Amino acid sequence: MGIKKFLVYITIALGVMPCGASDLFFEDEPVQGGLNVFEVSKNFAEIYEKLDGVNWGGKSLNVAIESLENLNKSAHIAATDERVVLVWNDSIVANYPRPEPKDWNGFGEITTALILKMRENDAYLRNLTENEMYQVVLDSLMRGVDENGRYIFSKAAEIAEDGRILTSVGIEGGRDNRGNFRVTGIYKGAPADTAGISAGDLIAQINGRDVRDMTDSELADVMTGFNSGTSKIKLLTPSGNKDVVLRRATIILADADIVHRTDSETGGLLEVVVHKVSDGAVQIVNEALARYSDVSGIVLDLRASTGDDERAAAKFAGLFIGANPVMRIVETAGDEVEVVPGGAAVTDAPVVVLMSNMTRGTAEAIVSAFYENERGVLVGTPTAGAARIASTIDLSNGGALELLNKSIKTGQGRAIDGRGVFPIVCLSNIRSRQHQDAFFLNVINNDFHAQDFNKITDINPADIRRGCPVITSGVDEDALAMAVAVKILTDAKVYNRLIAE
């Protein structure tokens, strides 16, 4: 028997009396179950209304209140045209009239009422703070809308969750066999570096406590966190004991790193490692290209790169391809926005683009732009196929909703979201020096049998990924990627042959 029909029978059998949405809460009882029901209802009403107005690749988003049942496996919610019923295991615990379409206040009230009922039956939900409650409830609500969507309960939380800003004393290390903390590395410019702490130093006491008496989590709280904190540390160093005071400080990780491999005859190679496609990455790379303008080749490493800013991606790609289309942004079925850099390229050096299954977002569009403009050789394994850009919806409670509702196409209009971009040179098919030598010999002899799967639209991407699988060892991938990239960039015949593919 289906759940909806089943609910009709047990509603009659148990005599559960429905109540109207306007009767759910009373003004003299604003706080119930630890929640201010009127504030919570107002916030959910706003969330429903704003989600309803979002487009997803041409499809309207219909938020189903039934998805709240994802909060607990014992919960089952049936929403007919007339009723919203919550069943916990085999018992009906709530039965409300369904609000009219776009009655967001009504949906907000019913959502709050359902949460209160579920908190009564679930100790985990009952013990959540209000911010934590919003987090888990909205994760559940949006699961059917956008599996990658999230609720950010404050701008401060958005910064903390970004993962690229650390508050740290700048120490790496671990316990020795006696339980003391041995320093193994120091972040340059961090408080520990300023204080003169060095690798090999031993931390014996923190704030008057013996380190051997502290738990690992207590040690971690001293070293890092999301607020500033002062610690008085006793060090045992080769030159004697030393007392230092450290205060955690914000350390901003760069969105791109540059390595110049010098060569007096050719100008050397420039290795550009991009962690996040951002305005910061654009600035770093632009300065490097100006400083090392005589390099004979560039290795652009996008293997762990992501991005959600189409303007930054356009500026980044424009450094290499000039004023040519980088991507198209699709938000509605009939509307595509073409993204084109505004200026000329600043370098014409040959480029090898490294890619992997962790190349995501606007980084995938950049990979495609190099390919479509015959501006670089794609080397690695297929990208993630997660070519989307987020929309952020600000809420009046200081939080925000983040939805990956904009999909990305290539500059020439090919779909890559859900498909990915495929390399011309598959690294996982070159497993040894013998394979490597044979590969390059075939290229030089014009006997290169690589197939460009990017232009074949009727092939299953999963089949391509099976033929060019992820490399298990990161160390092996690093060594192989650099060896292949250097060979391609230092042999013009190989480079031109692969570009022609």
Coordinates of N, CA and C in Angstrom, one line a residue, residues 247-470:
R247 N 50.8 34.2 19.2 CA 49.4 34.6 19.0 C 49.0 34.2 17.6
R248 N 47.9 33.4 17.5 CA 47.5 32.9 16.2 C 47.2 34.1 15.3
A249 N 47.6 34.0 14.1 CA 47.3 35.1 13.1 C 46.8 34.5 11.8
T250 N 46.1 35.3 11.1 CA 45.6 34.9 9.8 C 46.7 34.7 8.8
I251 N 46.6 33.5 8.1 CA 47.6 33.2 7.1 C 46.8 32.9 5.8
I252 N 47.0 33.7 4.8 CA 46.2 33.6 3.6 C 47.1 32.8 2.6
L253 N 46.5 31.7 2.1 CA 47.2 30.8 1.2 C 47.1 31.4 -0.2
A254 N 48.2 31.4 -1.0 CA 48.1 31.9 -2.3 C 47.3 31.0 -3.2
D255 N 46.6 31.7 -4.2 CA 45.7 30.9 -5.1 C 46.6 30.3 -6.3
A256 N 47.8 30.7 -6.4 CA 48.7 30.2 -7.5 C 50.1 30.2 -7.0
D257 N 50.9 29.2 -7.4 CA 52.3 29.2 -7.1 C 53.1 29.2 -8.4
I258 N 54.3 29.8 -8.4 CA 55.2 29.9 -9.5 C 56.5 29.2 -9.3
V259 N 57.0 28.4 -10.2 CA 58.3 27.8 -10.1 C 59.0 28.1 -11.5
H260 N 60.1 28.7 -11.4 CA 60.9 29.0 -12.6 C 62.1 28.0 -12.7
R261 N 62.0 27.2 -13.7 CA 63.1 26.2 -13.9 C 64.1 26.8 -15.0
T262 N 65.2 27.3 -14.5 CA 66.1 28.1 -15.3 C 66.9 27.3 -16.3
D263 N 67.2 28.0 -17.4 CA 68.0 27.4 -18.4 C 68.7 28.6 -19.1
S264 N 70.0 28.7 -19.1 CA 70.6 29.9 -19.6 C 70.5 30.0 -21.1
E265 N 70.2 28.9 -21.8 CA 70.1 29.0 -23.3 C 68.7 29.2 -23.8
T266 N 67.7 28.7 -23.1 CA 66.4 28.7 -23.6 C 65.5 29.7 -22.8
G267 N 65.9 30.1 -21.6 CA 65.1 30.9 -20.8 C 64.3 30.1 -19.8
G268 N 64.4 28.7 -19.9 CA 63.9 27.8 -19.0 C 62.4 27.6 -19.2
L269 N 61.8 26.9 -18.2 CA 60.4 26.6 -18.2 C 59.7 27.2 -17.0
L270 N 58.5 27.7 -17.2 CA 57.8 28.3 -16.1 C 56.6 27.3 -15.7
E271 N 56.7 26.9 -14.4 CA 55.6 26.0 -13.9 C 54.6 26.9 -13.1
V272 N 53.4 26.9 -13.5 CA 52.3 27.6 -12.9 C 51.3 26.7 -12.3
V273 N 51.3 26.6 -10.9 CA 50.3 25.7 -10.2 C 49.2 26.6 -9.7
V274 N 48.0 26.3 -10.2 CA 46.8 27.1 -9.8 C 45.9 26.3 -8.9
H275 N 45.7 26.8 -7.7 CA 44.8 26.2 -6.7 C 43.4 26.6 -6.9
K276 N 43.2 27.9 -7.2 CA 41.9 28.4 -7.3 C 41.9 29.5 -8.4
V277 N 41.0 29.5 -9.4 CA 41.0 30.5 -10.4 C 40.3 31.7 -9.8
S278 N 41.1 32.8 -9.5 CA 40.6 33.9 -8.8 C 41.3 35.2 -9.3
D279 N 40.9 36.4 -8.9 CA 41.6 37.6 -9.3 C 43.1 37.5 -8.7
G280 N 43.2 36.9 -7.5 CA 44.5 36.8 -6.9 C 45.4 35.9 -7.8
A281 N 44.9 34.8 -8.3 CA 45.7 34.0 -9.2 C 46.1 34.7 -10.5
V282 N 45.1 35.5 -11.0 CA 45.4 36.3 -12.2 C 46.6 37.2 -12.0
Q283 N 46.6 37.9 -10.9 CA 47.6 38.8 -10.6 C 49.0 38.1 -10.4
I284 N 49.0 37.0 -9.7 CA 50.3 36.3 -9.5 C 50.8 35.8 -10.9
V285 N 50.0 35.2 -11.7 CA 50.4 34.7 -13.0 C 50.8 35.8 -13.9
N286 N 50.1 36.9 -14.0 CA 50.4 38.0 -14.8 C 51.8 38.6 -14.5
E287 N 52.1 38.7 -13.2 CA 53.4 39.2 -12.8 C 54.5 38.2 -13.1
A288 N 54.2 36.9 -13.0 CA 55.2 35.9 -13.4 C 55.5 35.9 -14.9
L289 N 54.5 36.1 -15.7 CA 54.7 36.1 -17.1 C 55.5 37.3 -17.6
A290 N 55.3 38.4 -16.9 CA 56.0 39.6 -17.2 C 57.5 39.5 -16.7
R291 N 57.7 38.9 -15.6 CA 59.0 38.7 -15.1 C 59.8 37.7 -15.9
Y292 N 59.2 36.6 -16.3 CA 59.9 35.6 -17.0 C 59.4 35.5 -18.5
S293 N 59.5 36.6 -19.1 CA 58.9 36.7 -20.5 C 59.7 35.9 -21.5
D294 N 60.9 35.5 -21.2 CA 61.7 34.8 -22.2 C 61.7 33.3 -22.1
V295 N 60.8 32.7 -21.3 CA 60.7 31.3 -21.1 C 60.3 30.6 -22.4
S296 N 60.9 29.4 -22.5 CA 60.6 28.6 -23.8 C 59.3 27.8 -23.7
G297 N 58.7 27.7 -22.5 CA 57.5 26.9 -22.4 C 56.9 27.1 -21.0
I298 N 55.6 26.8 -20.9 CA 54.9 27.0 -19.6 C 54.1 25.7 -19.3
V299 N 54.3 25.2 -18.1 CA 53.5 24.1 -17.6 C 52.4 24.7 -16.7
L300 N 51.2 24.6 -17.2 CA 50.1 25.2 -16.4 C 49.4 24.0 -15.7
D301 N 49.6 23.9 -14.4 CA 49.1 22.8 -13.6 C 47.7 23.1 -13.0
L302 N 46.7 22.6 -13.6 CA 45.3 22.8 -13.1 C 44.7 21.5 -12.5
R303 N 45.6 20.6 -12.1 CA 45.1 19.3 -11.6 C 44.3 19.3 -10.4
A304 N 44.5 20.3 -9.5 CA 43.7 20.4 -8.3 C 43.0 21.8 -8.3
S305 N 42.7 22.3 -9.4 CA 42.2 23.7 -9.5 C 40.7 23.7 -9.6
T306 N 40.1 24.8 -9.0 CA 38.6 25.0 -9.1 C 38.4 26.5 -9.2
G307 N 37.2 26.9 -9.3 CA 36.8 28.3 -9.4 C 35.4 28.5 -9.7
D308 N 34.8 29.6 -9.2 CA 33.4 29.9 -9.4 C 33.2 31.3 -9.8
D309 N 34.2 32.0 -10.3 CA 34.1 33.4 -10.7 C 34.4 33.5 -12.2
E310 N 33.4 33.6 -13.0 CA 33.6 33.6 -14.5 C 34.4 34.8 -15.0
R311 N 34.4 35.9 -14.3 CA 35.2 37.1 -14.7 C 36.7 36.8 -14.5
A312 N 37.0 36.2 -13.3 CA 38.4 35.9 -13.0 C 38.9 34.9 -14.0
A313 N 38.0 33.9 -14.4 CA 38.4 32.9 -15.3 C 38.7 33.5 -16.7
A314 N 37.9 34.4 -17.1 CA 38.1 35.1 -18.4 C 39.4 35.9 -18.4
K315 N 39.7 36.6 -17.3 CA 41.0 37.3 -17.2 C 42.2 36.4 -17.2
F316 N 42.0 35.3 -16.5 CA 43.1 34.3 -16.5 C 43.4 33.7 -17.9
A317 N 42.3 33.2 -18.5 CA 42.5 32.6 -19.9 C 43.0 33.7 -20.9
G318 N 42.6 34.9 -20.7 CA 43.0 36.0 -21.6 C 44.4 36.2 -21.6
L319 N 45.1 35.9 -20.5 CA 46.6 36.1 -20.5 C 47.3 35.2 -21.6
F320 N 46.6 34.1 -21.9 CA 47.2 33.2 -22.9 C 46.5 33.2 -24.2
I321 N 45.2 33.4 -24.3 CA 44.4 33.2 -25.6 C 43.9 34.6 -26.1
G322 N 44.1 35.6 -25.3 CA 43.6 36.9 -25.8 C 42.1 37.0 -25.8
A323 N 41.5 37.9 -26.7 CA 40.1 38.2 -26.7 C 39.3 37.1 -27.5
N324 N 39.4 35.9 -27.1 CA 38.6 34.8 -27.6 C 37.6 34.2 -26.6
P325 N 36.5 33.7 -27.0 CA 35.5 33.2 -26.0 C 36.1 32.1 -25.1
V326 N 35.9 32.2 -23.8 CA 36.4 31.3 -22.8 C 35.3 30.3 -22.5
M327 N 34.1 30.7 -22.3 CA 33.0 29.9 -21.8 C 31.7 30.5 -22.1
R328 N 30.6 29.8 -22.0 CA 29.3 30.3 -22.0 C 28.6 29.8 -20.7
I329 N 27.9 30.8 -20.1 CA 27.2 30.5 -18.8 C 25.7 30.3 -19.1
V330 N 25.2 29.1 -18.7 CA 23.8 28.8 -19.0 C 23.0 28.8 -17.6
E331 N 22.1 29.7 -17.6 CA 21.3 29.8 -16.3 C 19.8 29.5 -16.7
T332 N 19.4 29.8 -17.9 CA 18.0 29.4 -18.3 C 18.1 28.7 -19.7
A333 N 17.1 28.0 -20.0 CA 17.1 27.2 -21.2 C 17.4 28.0 -22.5
G334 N 16.9 29.3 -22.6 CA 17.1 30.0 -23.8 C 18.1 31.2 -23.7
D335 N 18.9 31.2 -22.6 CA 19.8 32.3 -22.4 C 21.2 31.8 -22.0
E336 N 22.2 32.1 -22.9 CA 23.6 31.8 -22.7 C 24.4 33.1 -22.7
V337 N 25.2 33.3 -21.8 CA 26.0 34.5 -21.7 C 27.4 34.1 -22.1
E338 N 27.9 34.7 -23.2 CA 29.3 34.4 -23.6 C 30.3 35.2 -22.8
V339 N 31.3 34.6 -22.4 CA 32.4 35.2 -21.5 C 33.6 35.3 -22.4
V340 N 34.1 36.6 -22.7 CA 35.2 36.8 -23.5 C 36.2 37.8 -22.8
P341 N 37.5 37.5 -22.8 CA 38.4 38.4 -22.2 C 38.5 39.7 -22.9
G342 N 38.9 40.8 -22.2 CA 38.8 42.1 -22.8 C 40.1 42.5 -23.5
G343 N 41.2 41.8 -23.2 CA 42.5 42.3 -23.8 C 43.3 41.3 -24.5
A344 N 44.5 41.6 -25.0 CA 45.3 40.7 -25.8 C 46.1 39.8 -24.8
A345 N 46.5 38.7 -25.4 CA 47.4 37.8 -24.7 C 48.7 38.4 -24.3
V346 N 49.3 38.0 -23.2 CA 50.6 38.6 -22.8 C 51.7 37.7 -23.1
T347 N 51.5 36.4 -23.5 CA 52.5 35.5 -23.8 C 52.1 34.6 -25.0
D348 N 53.1 34.2 -25.8 CA 52.8 33.2 -26.9 C 53.6 32.0 -26.7
A349 N 54.2 31.8 -25.5 CA 55.0 30.6 -25.2 C 54.2 29.4 -25.3
P350 N 54.8 28.3 -25.8 CA 54.0 27.0 -25.8 C 53.6 26.6 -24.4
V351 N 52.4 25.9 -24.3 CA 51.8 25.6 -23.0 C 51.4 24.1 -23.0
V352 N 51.7 23.5 -21.9 CA 51.2 22.2 -21.6 C 50.2 22.4 -20.4
V353 N 49.0 21.9 -20.6 CA 48.0 22.1 -19.5 C 47.8 20.7 -18.8
L354 N 48.1 20.7 -17.5 CA 47.9 19.4 -16.8 C 46.5 19.4 -16.1
M355 N 45.8 18.3 -16.2 CA 44.5 18.2 -15.8 C 44.2 16.9 -15.1
S356 N 43.2 16.8 -14.3 CA 42.8 15.6 -13.6 C 41.4 15.6 -13.2
N357 N 41.0 14.5 -12.5 CA 39.6 14.5 -12.0 C 39.2 15.5 -10.9
M358 N 40.3 16.2 -10.5 CA 40.0 17.3 -9.5 C 40.0 18.7 -10.1
T359 N 40.1 18.7 -11.4 CA 39.9 20.0 -12.1 C 38.4 20.3 -12.3
R360 N 38.0 21.3 -11.6 CA 36.5 21.6 -11.5 C 36.2 23.0 -11.8
G361 N 34.8 23.2 -12.0 CA 34.3 24.6 -12.1 C 34.9 25.4 -13.3
T362 N 35.3 26.6 -13.1 CA 35.8 27.4 -14.2 C 37.1 27.0 -14.7
A363 N 37.8 26.2 -13.9 CA 39.1 25.6 -14.3 C 38.9 24.7 -15.5
E364 N 37.7 24.0 -15.5 CA 37.4 23.1 -16.7 C 37.2 24.0 -17.9
A365 N 36.6 25.1 -17.8 CA 36.4 26.0 -18.9 C 37.7 26.5 -19.5
I366 N 38.7 26.8 -18.6 CA 40.0 27.2 -19.0 C 40.7 26.2 -19.8
V367 N 40.6 24.9 -19.3 CA 41.2 23.8 -20.0 C 40.6 23.7 -21.4
S368 N 39.3 23.9 -21.5 CA 38.6 23.8 -22.8 C 39.1 25.0 -23.7
A369 N 39.3 26.2 -23.1 CA 39.7 27.3 -23.9 C 41.1 27.1 -24.6
F370 N 42.0 26.5 -23.8 CA 43.3 26.2 -24.4 C 43.1 25.2 -25.6
Y371 N 42.2 24.2 -25.4 CA 42.0 23.2 -26.4 C 41.4 23.8 -27.7
E372 N 40.3 24.5 -27.5 CA 39.6 25.1 -28.6 C 40.4 26.1 -29.4
N373 N 41.3 26.8 -28.8 CA 42.1 27.8 -29.4 C 43.4 27.3 -29.9
E374 N 43.6 25.9 -29.8 CA 44.9 25.3 -30.1 C 46.1 26.0 -29.5
R375 N 45.9 26.3 -28.2 CA 46.9 27.1 -27.5 C 47.7 26.3 -26.5
G376 N 47.3 25.1 -26.3 CA 48.1 24.2 -25.4 C 47.8 22.8 -25.6
V377 N 48.7 21.9 -25.1 CA 48.5 20.5 -25.2 C 47.9 20.0 -23.9
L378 N 46.8 19.3 -23.9 CA 46.1 18.8 -22.7 C 46.7 17.5 -22.3
V379 N 47.3 17.4 -21.1 CA 47.9 16.2 -20.6 C 47.4 15.8 -19.2
G380 N 47.1 14.6 -19.0 CA 46.6 14.1 -17.7 C 45.5 13.1 -17.8
T381 N 44.5 13.3 -17.0 CA 43.3 12.4 -17.0 C 42.0 13.3 -17.1
P382 N 40.9 12.7 -17.4 CA 39.7 13.6 -17.6 C 39.3 14.4 -16.4
T383 N 38.8 15.6 -16.7 CA 38.4 16.5 -15.6 C 37.1 16.0 -15.0
A384 N 36.7 16.7 -13.9 CA 35.6 16.2 -13.0 C 34.3 16.2 -13.7
G385 N 34.0 17.1 -14.7 CA 32.7 17.2 -15.2 C 31.8 17.9 -14.3
A386 N 32.3 18.8 -13.4 CA 31.5 19.6 -12.5 C 31.7 21.0 -12.8
A387 N 31.3 21.4 -14.1 CA 31.5 22.7 -14.6 C 30.3 23.6 -14.2
R388 N 30.2 24.1 -13.0 CA 29.1 24.9 -12.6 C 29.6 26.1 -11.8
I389 N 28.8 27.1 -11.7 CA 29.1 28.3 -11.0 C 28.0 28.6 -10.0
A390 N 28.3 29.0 -8.8 CA 27.3 29.2 -7.8 C 26.6 30.5 -7.9
S391 N 25.4 30.5 -7.4 CA 24.7 31.7 -7.1 C 24.5 31.8 -5.6
T392 N 24.7 33.0 -5.1 CA 24.6 33.2 -3.6 C 23.3 34.0 -3.4
I393 N 22.5 33.5 -2.5 CA 21.2 34.2 -2.2 C 21.3 34.6 -0.7
D394 N 21.5 35.9 -0.5 CA 21.6 36.5 0.8 C 20.2 36.4 1.5
L395 N 20.3 36.1 2.8 CA 19.1 36.0 3.6 C 19.1 37.1 4.7
S396 N 17.9 37.5 5.1 CA 17.8 38.7 6.1 C 18.4 38.3 7.4
N397 N 18.5 37.0 7.7 CA 19.1 36.6 9.1 C 20.6 36.6 9.1
G398 N 21.2 37.1 8.0 CA 22.7 37.2 8.0 C 23.3 36.0 7.3
G399 N 22.5 35.0 7.0 CA 23.0 33.8 6.3 C 22.9 33.9 4.8
A400 N 23.1 32.8 4.1 CA 23.0 32.8 2.7 C 22.8 31.4 2.2
L401 N 22.2 31.3 1.0 CA 22.1 30.0 0.3 C 23.0 30.0 -0.8
E402 N 23.8 29.0 -1.0 CA 24.7 28.9 -2.2 C 24.2 27.7 -3.1
L403 N 23.8 28.0 -4.3 CA 23.3 27.0 -5.2 C 24.2 27.0 -6.5
L404 N 24.6 25.8 -6.9 CA 25.4 25.7 -8.1 C 24.4 25.5 -9.3
N405 N 23.7 26.6 -9.6 CA 22.6 26.6 -10.6 C 23.0 27.0 -12.0
K406 N 24.3 27.5 -12.2 CA 24.7 27.9 -13.5 C 25.7 26.9 -14.1
S407 N 25.3 26.3 -15.2 CA 26.2 25.4 -15.8 C 27.1 26.1 -16.9
I408 N 28.2 25.5 -17.1 CA 29.2 26.1 -18.0 C 29.3 25.2 -19.3
K409 N 29.3 25.9 -20.4 CA 29.7 25.3 -21.7 C 31.0 25.9 -22.2
T410 N 31.6 25.3 -23.1 CA 32.9 25.8 -23.7 C 32.6 27.1 -24.5
G411 N 33.6 27.8 -24.8 CA 33.5 29.0 -25.6 C 32.8 28.8 -27.0
Q412 N 33.0 27.5 -27.5 CA 32.3 27.2 -28.8 C 31.0 26.5 -28.6
G413 N 30.5 26.4 -27.3 CA 29.2 25.9 -27.0 C 29.0 24.5 -26.8
R414 N 30.2 23.8 -26.5 CA 30.1 22.3 -26.2 C 29.8 22.2 -24.7
A415 N 28.9 21.2 -24.4 CA 28.6 21.0 -23.0 C 29.8 20.2 -22.3
I416 N 30.2 20.7 -21.1 CA 31.2 20.0 -20.3 C 30.7 19.6 -18.9
D417 N 29.6 20.3 -18.5 CA 29.1 19.9 -17.2 C 28.5 18.5 -17.2
G418 N 28.9 17.6 -16.4 CA 28.5 16.3 -16.4 C 29.2 15.4 -17.4
R419 N 30.1 16.0 -18.2 CA 30.8 15.3 -19.2 C 32.3 15.4 -18.9
G420 N 32.8 16.6 -18.8 CA 34.2 16.8 -18.5 C 35.0 17.1 -19.8
V421 N 36.3 17.4 -19.6 CA 37.2 17.6 -20.8 C 38.2 16.5 -20.7
F422 N 38.6 16.0 -21.9 CA 39.5 14.8 -22.0 C 40.9 15.2 -22.6
P423 N 41.9 14.6 -22.0 CA 43.3 14.9 -22.4 C 43.6 14.4 -23.8
I424 N 44.5 15.0 -24.5 CA 45.1 14.5 -25.7 C 46.1 13.4 -25.4
V425 N 46.9 13.7 -24.3 CA 47.8 12.7 -23.8 C 47.4 12.2 -22.4
C426 N 47.0 10.9 -22.4 CA 46.5 10.3 -21.2 C 47.7 9.8 -20.4
L427 N 47.9 10.4 -19.2 CA 49.1 10.0 -18.4 C 49.0 8.6 -17.9
S428 N 47.8 8.1 -17.6 CA 47.7 6.8 -17.0 C 48.0 5.7 -18.0
N429 N 48.1 6.0 -19.2 CA 48.5 5.0 -20.2 C 50.0 5.0 -20.5
I430 N 50.8 5.8 -19.7 CA 52.3 5.9 -19.8 C 52.8 5.5 -18.5
R431 N 53.0 4.2 -18.2 CA 53.3 3.8 -16.8 C 54.8 3.5 -16.6
S432 N 55.6 3.5 -17.6 CA 57.0 3.3 -17.4 C 57.8 4.1 -18.4
R433 N 59.1 4.0 -18.2 CA 60.0 4.8 -19.1 C 59.9 4.2 -20.5
Q434 N 59.7 2.9 -20.6 CA 59.6 2.2 -21.9 C 58.3 2.7 -22.6
H435 N 57.2 2.8 -21.8 CA 56.0 3.3 -22.5 C 56.2 4.8 -22.9
Q436 N 56.9 5.6 -22.1 CA 57.2 7.0 -22.4 C 58.0 7.1 -23.7
D437 N 59.1 6.3 -23.8 CA 59.9 6.4 -24.9 C 59.2 6.0 -26.2
A438 N 58.4 4.9 -26.1 CA 57.6 4.4 -27.2 C 56.6 5.5 -27.6
F439 N 56.0 6.1 -26.7 CA 54.9 7.2 -26.9 C 55.6 8.3 -27.8
F440 N 56.7 8.8 -27.3 CA 57.3 9.9 -28.0 C 57.9 9.5 -29.4
L441 N 58.4 8.3 -29.5 CA 58.8 7.8 -30.7 C 57.7 7.8 -31.8
N442 N 56.5 7.3 -31.3 CA 55.4 7.3 -32.2 C 55.0 8.7 -32.7
V443 N 55.0 9.7 -31.7 CA 54.7 11.0 -32.1 C 55.6 11.6 -33.1
I444 N 56.9 11.4 -32.9 CA 57.9 11.9 -33.8 C 57.8 11.3 -35.2
N445 N 57.4 10.0 -35.2 CA 57.3 9.3 -36.5 C 55.9 9.5 -37.2
N446 N 55.2 10.4 -36.6 CA 53.8 10.7 -37.2 C 52.9 9.4 -37.1
D447 N 53.2 8.6 -36.1 CA 52.4 7.4 -35.9 C 51.6 7.5 -34.6
F448 N 51.0 8.7 -34.4 CA 50.4 8.9 -33.1 C 48.9 8.6 -33.3
H449 N 48.4 7.6 -32.5 CA 47.0 7.1 -32.7 C 46.1 7.7 -31.7
A450 N 46.4 8.8 -31.0 CA 45.5 9.3 -30.0 C 44.2 9.8 -30.7
Q451 N 43.1 9.6 -30.0 CA 41.8 10.0 -30.5 C 41.3 11.2 -29.6
D452 N 40.8 12.2 -30.3 CA 40.3 13.4 -29.6 C 38.8 13.2 -29.3
F453 N 38.6 12.7 -28.0 CA 37.2 12.4 -27.6 C 36.4 13.7 -27.3
N454 N 37.0 14.8 -27.2 CA 36.3 16.0 -26.9 C 35.3 16.4 -28.0
K455 N 35.6 15.9 -29.2 CA 34.7 16.2 -30.4 C 33.7 15.2 -30.7
I456 N 33.7 14.1 -29.9 CA 32.8 13.0 -30.1 C 31.7 13.0 -29.0
T457 N 30.5 13.5 -29.4 CA 29.5 13.7 -28.5 C 28.6 12.5 -28.1
D458 N 28.7 11.5 -29.0 CA 27.8 10.3 -28.7 C 28.5 9.2 -28.0
I459 N 29.6 9.4 -27.4 CA 30.3 8.4 -26.6 C 30.1 8.6 -25.1
N460 N 30.0 7.5 -24.4 CA 29.7 7.6 -23.0 C 31.0 8.1 -22.3
P461 N 30.9 9.2 -21.5 CA 32.1 9.7 -20.8 C 32.7 8.7 -19.9
A462 N 31.9 7.8 -19.3 CA 32.4 6.8 -18.4 C 33.3 5.8 -19.1
D463 N 33.1 5.6 -20.4 CA 33.9 4.7 -21.2 C 35.3 5.3 -21.3
I464 N 35.3 6.6 -21.6 CA 36.6 7.3 -21.7 C 37.4 7.3 -20.4
R465 N 36.7 7.5 -19.3 CA 37.3 7.5 -18.0 C 37.9 6.2 -17.7
R466 N 37.2 5.1 -18.1 CA 37.8 3.8 -17.8 C 39.0 3.5 -18.7
G467 N 39.1 4.1 -19.8 CA 40.3 4.0 -20.7 C 41.4 4.9 -20.3
C468 N 41.1 5.9 -19.5 CA 42.1 6.8 -19.0 C 41.9 7.1 -17.5
P469 N 42.2 6.1 -16.7 CA 41.8 6.1 -15.3 C 42.6 7.1 -14.4
V470 N 42.1 7.4 -13.3 CA 42.9 8.2 -12.3 C 44.1 7.5 -11.9

